[in-house]
CSV table of C-alpha atoms and ligand atoms in Angstrom, one decimal:
chain,number,residue,atom,x,y,z
P,744,MET,CA,-8.0,-260.6,152.1
P,745,LEU,CA,-4.8,-261.5,150.2
P,746,THR,CA,-1.2,-260.7,150.7
P,747,SER,CA,1.0,-258.7,148.4
P,748,HIS,CA,4.1,-259.7,147.4
P,749,ILE,CA,7.6,-258.5,147.5
P,750,ALA,CA,9.3,-257.4,144.8
P,751,ARG,CA,12.1,-255.1,143.7
P,752,VAL,CA,12.0,-252.1,141.3
P,753,GLY,CA,14.9,-249.9,140.5
P,754,ALA,CA,16.5,-249.4,144.3
P,755,ILE,CA,14.0,-250.0,146.3
P,756,SER,CA,11.7,-253.3,147.9
P,757,VAL,CA,7.6,-252.7,147.0
P,758,ARG,CA,4.4,-254.3,148.1
P,759,ARG,CA,3.3,-255.5,145.5
P,760,ALA,CA,-1.1,-256.2,145.6
P,761,LEU,CA,-2.3,-256.1,142.5
P,762,PRO,CA,-2.9,-257.9,140.5
P,763,GLN,CA,-3.6,-261.4,142.4
P,764,ARG,CA,-3.8,-264.8,141.1
P,765,LEU,CA,-7.2,-264.8,141.4
P,766,GLN,CA,-8.0,-261.7,140.6
P,767,ARG,CA,-6.3,-259.4,137.9
P,768,THR,CA,-8.2,-256.9,138.1
P,769,VAL,CA,-10.6,-254.6,140.0
P,770,GLY,CA,-12.4,-252.0,137.5
P,771,ALA,CA,-9.6,-251.0,135.5
P,772,TRP,CA,-6.9,-250.9,137.8
P,773,CYS,CA,-4.3,-253.7,137.5
P,774,PHE,CA,-1.4,-252.9,139.5
P,775,ALA,CA,-0.4,-251.6,142.9
P,776,ASP,CA,2.9,-251.4,144.2
P,777,HIS,CA,3.3,-249.7,147.9
P,778,LEU,CA,6.5,-248.4,147.8
P,779,GLY,CA,9.2,-248.1,150.6
P,780,PRO,CA,9.3,-246.8,152.9
P,781,ALA,CA,12.4,-246.2,152.2
P,782,SER,CA,16.0,-243.5,152.9
P,783,VAL,CA,17.1,-241.7,149.8
P,784,THR,CA,19.6,-239.2,149.3
P,785,ALA,CA,19.7,-236.1,146.7
P,786,GLN,CA,21.0,-238.4,144.2
P,787,ARG,CA,20.1,-241.9,145.4
P,788,GLY,CA,15.6,-242.5,144.6
P,789,LEU,CA,14.2,-244.7,143.2
P,790,ASP,CA,16.6,-245.5,140.8
P,791,ILE,CA,14.3,-246.6,137.6
P,792,GLY,CA,15.9,-245.7,135.0
P,793,PRO,CA,14.1,-244.7,131.1
P,794,HIS,CA,12.0,-248.0,130.1
P,795,PRO,CA,8.2,-248.0,128.3
P,796,HIS,CA,4.8,-248.9,128.4
P,797,ILE,CA,2.0,-249.4,126.3
P,798,GLY,CA,-2.2,-249.5,127.5
P,799,LEU,CA,-2.1,-248.5,130.1
P,800,GLN,CA,-1.6,-244.8,132.8
P,801,THR,CA,0.9,-245.2,136.1
P,802,LEU,CA,-0.3,-243.1,138.6
P,803,THR,CA,1.7,-242.0,141.7
P,804,TRP,CA,1.1,-240.4,144.9
P,805,LEU,CA,3.4,-240.0,147.8
P,806,THR,CA,2.5,-240.6,151.8
P,807,ALA,CA,6.1,-239.3,151.8
P,808,GLY,CA,8.9,-237.7,149.7
P,809,GLU,CA,9.6,-236.5,146.5
P,810,ALA,CA,10.1,-238.0,144.1
P,811,LEU,CA,11.3,-236.8,140.0
P,812,HIS,CA,9.6,-238.4,137.1
P,813,ARG,CA,10.5,-237.7,133.6
P,814,ASP,CA,9.8,-238.7,130.5
P,815,GLY,CA,10.2,-238.6,126.9
P,816,LEU,CA,6.7,-236.3,125.9
P,817,GLY,CA,10.1,-234.0,127.9
P,818,THR,CA,8.3,-233.6,131.5
P,819,GLU,CA,10.6,-233.2,134.2
P,820,GLN,CA,8.3,-232.9,137.5
P,821,THR,CA,9.1,-233.1,141.2
P,822,ILE,CA,5.9,-234.9,143.1
P,823,ARG,CA,5.6,-234.4,146.9
P,824,PRO,CA,3.0,-235.8,149.2
P,825,GLY,CA,-0.7,-234.0,147.8
P,826,GLN,CA,0.2,-233.8,144.5
P,827,LEU,CA,-0.7,-236.2,141.2
P,828,ASN,CA,1.6,-237.7,138.3
P,829,LEU,CA,-0.6,-239.3,135.7
P,830,MET,CA,0.8,-240.8,132.7
P,831,THR,CA,-0.8,-241.9,130.6
P,832,ALA,CA,1.0,-244.3,128.0
P,833,GLY,CA,-1.3,-244.5,125.3
P,834,GLY,CA,0.6,-246.1,122.4
P,835,GLY,CA,3.8,-245.9,123.6
P,836,VAL,CA,5.8,-243.5,126.4
P,837,ALA,CA,9.2,-244.7,128.1
P,838,HIS,CA,10.2,-242.3,131.7
P,839,SER,CA,12.5,-242.0,134.9
P,840,GLU,CA,11.3,-242.0,137.6
P,841,GLU,CA,14.9,-240.7,140.5
P,842,ALA,CA,16.2,-238.2,142.9
P,843,THR,CA,15.2,-235.3,142.3
P,844,GLY,CA,18.2,-233.4,143.2
P,845,SER,CA,17.3,-232.1,147.1
P,846,TYR,CA,15.4,-234.2,149.0
P,847,ALA,CA,16.4,-237.2,151.3
P,848,GLY,CA,15.0,-238.6,154.4
P,849,ARG,CA,11.7,-240.6,153.8
P,850,LEU,CA,9.5,-242.4,151.3
P,851,GLU,CA,6.9,-243.5,150.4
P,852,GLY,CA,3.8,-243.7,148.5
P,853,ILE,CA,2.2,-246.1,146.4
P,854,GLN,CA,2.7,-246.2,142.2
P,855,LEU,CA,-0.6,-247.6,140.1
P,856,TRP,CA,-1.8,-248.6,136.9
P,857,VAL,CA,-5.5,-248.7,135.1
P,858,ALA,CA,-5.7,-250.5,132.3
P,859,LEU,CA,-6.7,-247.7,128.8
P,860,PRO,CA,-9.8,-249.0,126.8
P,861,GLU,CA,-9.5,-249.8,122.7
P,862,ALA,CA,-11.2,-246.3,123.3
P,863,THR,CA,-7.9,-244.4,123.9
P,864,ARG,CA,-5.0,-247.5,124.6
P,865,HIS,CA,-3.7,-246.7,120.8
P,866,GLY,CA,-3.8,-243.2,121.7
P,867,PRO,CA,-1.2,-239.7,122.4
P,868,ALA,CA,0.4,-240.6,125.1
P,869,SER,CA,0.0,-237.1,127.4
P,870,PHE,CA,1.4,-236.9,131.6
P,871,GLU,CA,-0.5,-234.4,133.9
P,872,HIS,CA,1.3,-233.1,137.2
P,873,HIS,CA,-2.0,-232.1,139.9
P,874,ALA,CA,-0.9,-229.5,142.1
P,875,ALA,CA,-3.5,-230.6,144.5
P,876,LEU,CA,-6.6,-232.3,145.4
P,877,PRO,CA,-10.2,-232.7,145.7
P,878,ARG,CA,-10.4,-233.1,149.4
P,879,PHE,CA,-12.7,-233.8,152.1
P,880,ALA,CA,-11.7,-233.1,156.3
P,881,GLU,CA,-14.9,-235.4,157.7
P,882,PRO,CA,-15.0,-236.3,161.9
P,883,ALA,CA,-13.8,-240.0,161.1
P,884,LEU,CA,-11.3,-239.2,158.2
P,885,ASP,CA,-9.4,-237.2,156.0
P,886,VAL,CA,-10.4,-238.5,152.0
P,887,THR,CA,-8.1,-237.2,149.6
P,888,VAL,CA,-10.5,-238.0,145.9
P,889,LEU,CA,-6.9,-238.7,143.4
P,890,VAL,CA,-9.3,-240.4,140.4
P,891,GLY,CA,-12.5,-239.8,140.3
P,892,ALA,CA,-15.8,-238.6,142.3
P,893,TYR,CA,-16.4,-238.4,146.8
P,894,GLY,CA,-19.1,-236.2,148.1
P,895,GLY,CA,-20.5,-234.6,144.9
P,896,VAL,CA,-16.8,-234.3,144.3
P,897,SER,CA,-14.0,-234.3,141.2
P,898,SER,CA,-10.6,-235.3,140.7
P,899,PRO,CA,-9.5,-233.7,137.6
P,900,ALA,CA,-7.3,-236.5,137.2
P,901,ARG,CA,-7.3,-238.2,133.3
P,902,HIS,CA,-9.9,-241.8,133.9
P,903,ASP,CA,-10.9,-242.6,130.2
P,904,THR,CA,-13.2,-246.0,132.1
P,905,PRO,CA,-15.4,-245.5,135.2
P,906,LEU,CA,-12.4,-245.2,138.2
P,907,VAL,CA,-12.8,-244.4,141.5
P,908,GLY,CA,-9.5,-243.6,144.1
P,909,LEU,CA,-9.2,-243.0,147.4
P,910,ASP,CA,-6.8,-242.2,149.6
P,911,LEU,CA,-8.2,-241.9,153.3
P,912,ALA,CA,-6.4,-241.1,156.8
P,913,LEU,CA,-8.7,-243.0,159.2
P,914,ARG,CA,-9.2,-242.2,163.3
P,915,ALA,CA,-11.8,-243.4,163.8
P,916,GLU,CA,-14.4,-245.7,162.4
P,917,ALA,CA,-16.6,-244.8,158.8
P,918,LEU,CA,-19.2,-245.4,156.9
P,919,VAL,CA,-17.6,-245.1,153.2
P,920,PRO,CA,-20.6,-244.8,150.8
P,921,LEU,CA,-19.3,-247.2,147.1
P,922,ALA,CA,-21.6,-247.0,144.0
P,923,PRO,CA,-22.8,-250.5,143.7
P,924,ALA,CA,-21.9,-250.9,140.9
P,925,TYR,CA,-18.3,-250.9,141.5
P,926,GLU,CA,-16.5,-254.0,142.0
P,927,HIS,CA,-13.7,-251.6,145.1
P,928,ALA,CA,-10.1,-252.8,146.7
P,929,LEU,CA,-8.5,-251.8,150.3
P,930,ILE,CA,-4.7,-251.4,150.4
P,931,VAL,CA,-3.6,-250.6,154.1
P,932,LEU,CA,-0.1,-248.2,154.3
P,933,GLU,CA,0.6,-247.8,157.4
P,934,GLY,CA,-1.7,-249.1,160.7
P,935,ALA,CA,-5.0,-251.4,161.1
P,936,VAL,CA,-8.3,-251.3,159.5
P,937,SER,CA,-10.4,-253.7,160.6
P,938,ALA,CA,-13.7,-254.1,157.4
P,939,PRO,CA,-16.0,-256.6,156.3
P,940,GLY,CA,-14.6,-259.9,156.0
P,941,ALA,CA,-11.2,-258.5,156.6
P,942,SER,CA,-8.0,-257.1,158.8
P,943,LEU,CA,-6.1,-255.2,157.5
P,944,GLY,CA,-2.4,-254.0,158.0
P,945,PRO,CA,0.4,-253.5,154.9
P,946,GLY,CA,1.3,-255.4,153.2
P,947,GLN,CA,-2.8,-256.8,152.8
P,948,ILE,CA,-5.3,-255.9,149.9
P,949,ALA,CA,-9.1,-257.1,150.9
P,950,ILE,CA,-11.3,-257.1,147.0
P,951,TRP,CA,-14.9,-256.5,147.5
P,952,GLN,CA,-17.7,-257.7,144.2
P,953,PRO,CA,-20.4,-255.2,143.0
P,954,GLY,CA,-23.9,-255.1,145.3
P,955,ARG,CA,-22.2,-253.2,148.0
P,956,ASP,CA,-23.5,-249.4,148.2
P,957,ALA,CA,-20.7,-248.6,151.3
P,958,LEU,CA,-18.0,-249.9,153.8
P,959,ARG,CA,-17.5,-249.6,157.4
P,960,LEU,CA,-13.7,-249.0,158.3
P,961,VAL,CA,-12.7,-249.2,161.8
P,962,PRO,CA,-8.9,-248.7,162.4
P,963,ARG,CA,-7.4,-249.8,165.1
P,964,GLU,CA,-4.8,-246.4,165.7
P,965,PRO,CA,-4.5,-243.8,163.3
P,966,SER,CA,-4.5,-245.6,159.6
P,967,ARG,CA,-4.0,-244.6,155.9
P,968,ALA,CA,-5.5,-246.5,153.1
P,969,ILE,CA,-6.2,-246.7,149.2
P,970,LEU,CA,-9.9,-247.1,148.1
P,971,LEU,CA,-10.1,-248.3,144.2
P,972,GLY,CA,-12.7,-249.6,142.4
P,973,GLY,CA,-14.4,-249.1,139.5
P,974,PRO,CA,-17.0,-251.1,136.9
P,975,PRO,CA,-15.7,-254.9,136.3
P,976,PHE,CA,-12.7,-253.9,132.9
P,977,PRO,CA,-15.4,-255.5,130.7
P,978,GLU,CA,-11.8,-256.8,127.7
P,979,THR,CA,-9.2,-259.4,128.4
P,980,ILE,CA,-6.4,-257.3,129.5
P,981,SER,CA,-2.7,-259.5,128.5
P,982,MET,CA,-0.5,-257.4,130.4
P,983,TRP,CA,3.1,-258.7,130.3
P,984,TRP,CA,6.1,-255.9,132.6
P,985,ASN,CA,5.4,-252.9,132.3
P,986,PHE,CA,3.0,-253.1,129.4
P,987,VAL,CA,-0.1,-254.0,128.9
P,988,ALA,CA,-2.3,-255.7,125.8
P,989,ARG,CA,-4.3,-257.8,124.7
P,990,THR,CA,-2.3,-260.4,122.2
P,991,ARG,CA,1.4,-261.6,122.8
P,992,ASP,CA,1.9,-260.2,119.4
P,993,GLU,CA,0.9,-256.9,121.0
P,994,ILE,CA,3.1,-257.2,123.8
P,995,ALA,CA,6.3,-259.1,121.9
P,996,ALA,CA,6.1,-256.1,119.5
P,997,ALA,CA,6.9,-252.8,121.8
P,998,ALA,CA,9.1,-255.6,123.8
P,999,ARG,CA,10.1,-255.4,120.4
P,1000,SER,CA,10.2,-251.7,119.8
P,1001,TRP,CA,11.7,-251.0,123.2
P,1002,ARG,CA,15.1,-253.0,122.0
P,1003,GLU,CA,15.4,-252.1,118.7
P,1004,ARG,CA,14.8,-248.8,119.5
P,1005,ASP,CA,12.5,-247.7,116.6
P,1006,GLY,CA,10.7,-244.9,117.5
P,1007,ARG,CA,7.9,-245.7,119.1
P,1008,PHE,CA,9.1,-244.3,121.6
P,1009,ALA,CA,10.6,-241.2,122.7
P,1010,PRO,CA,14.5,-241.3,124.3
P,1011,VAL,CA,13.6,-240.2,128.8
P,1012,ALA,CA,16.5,-237.4,129.2
P,1013,SER,CA,17.7,-239.4,132.0
P,1014,ALA,CA,21.7,-240.5,133.8
P,1015,LEU,CA,19.9,-243.7,134.5
P,1016,ALA,CA,20.7,-246.3,132.3
P,1017,ARG,CA,17.7,-248.4,130.1
P,1018,ILE,CA,16.0,-250.9,131.4
P,1019,GLU,CA,15.5,-253.7,129.0
P,1020,ALA,CA,12.6,-256.3,128.5
P,1021,PRO,CA,13.1,-259.6,130.1
P,1022,GLY,CA,12.9,-262.3,127.3
P,1023,LEU,CA,9.2,-263.1,126.3
P,1024,PRO,CA,8.1,-266.0,129.2
P,1025,TRP,CA,6.4,-267.6,126.1
P,1026,HIS,CA,9.7,-267.9,123.7
P,1027,ARG,CA,10.6,-270.5,127.1
P,1028,GLY,CA,6.9,-272.8,126.7
P,1029,ASP,CA,6.1,-270.9,129.2
P,1030,ARG,CA,3.0,-269.3,129.8
P,1031,PRO,CA,3.1,-265.0,129.8
P,1032,ARG,CA,3.3,-263.6,133.8
P,1033,PRO,CA,0.1,-262.8,135.3
H,638,MN,MN1,6.7,-247.4,134.8
């Protein structure tokens, strides 16, 4: 069992479950921020101004509230619980996460990043909104398939490497089948869940290495959790700020493009202030941040 660290993103605090120092990725999943719970107004939401990404996909999944996504492709998309926003950065895209102009109340969810493989990480950016996803109601739990397949049904969400991402609403003990070739992680958003070798609450993550064919989960109260999995990512990634790359030079080039507005990142039609990149850590004699 590992503990998330608290970070500040835009206007709200998050519990960052991935990356962990001892395990940077779970499959191609390389980042997981549990957002909120926070209280937002029609005009003040996540308030994450325009910022760039390369080499990854962002997945936004809310358990409460509404948020507005804008990006340099011209997308303007409100997201609500049960829906998935999936942005593929490829070689570069910028976006913002904003108040909707109408929703006020509780906001909670998770933002996940997926490292793109060599084959697509330099490719064109794209955005998908999935208004509905496959959902199963079983006696012990409800399962929503965010990415990949469960119970013979596949999510329509794009993935460039084998992946699974499930939202689990647990009411009673459940045996969740796993792909033995995958490594897996469980992130608890609400409640308390006993899992093999771990007892988890919000802010905690458990990771299992490949070789398991099922996960026995015992909720101690009605609980909500995210299960992530995939085969160990075969490429060594270099991750810094909002960039997933392979080398420091690639990261420095992306930071320069953002700073100099050289056209690599199309502008976002947002009233929020742009977020500038911090100084590159190795220019201060440090190692890159994990
Ligand atoms: Mn982002």
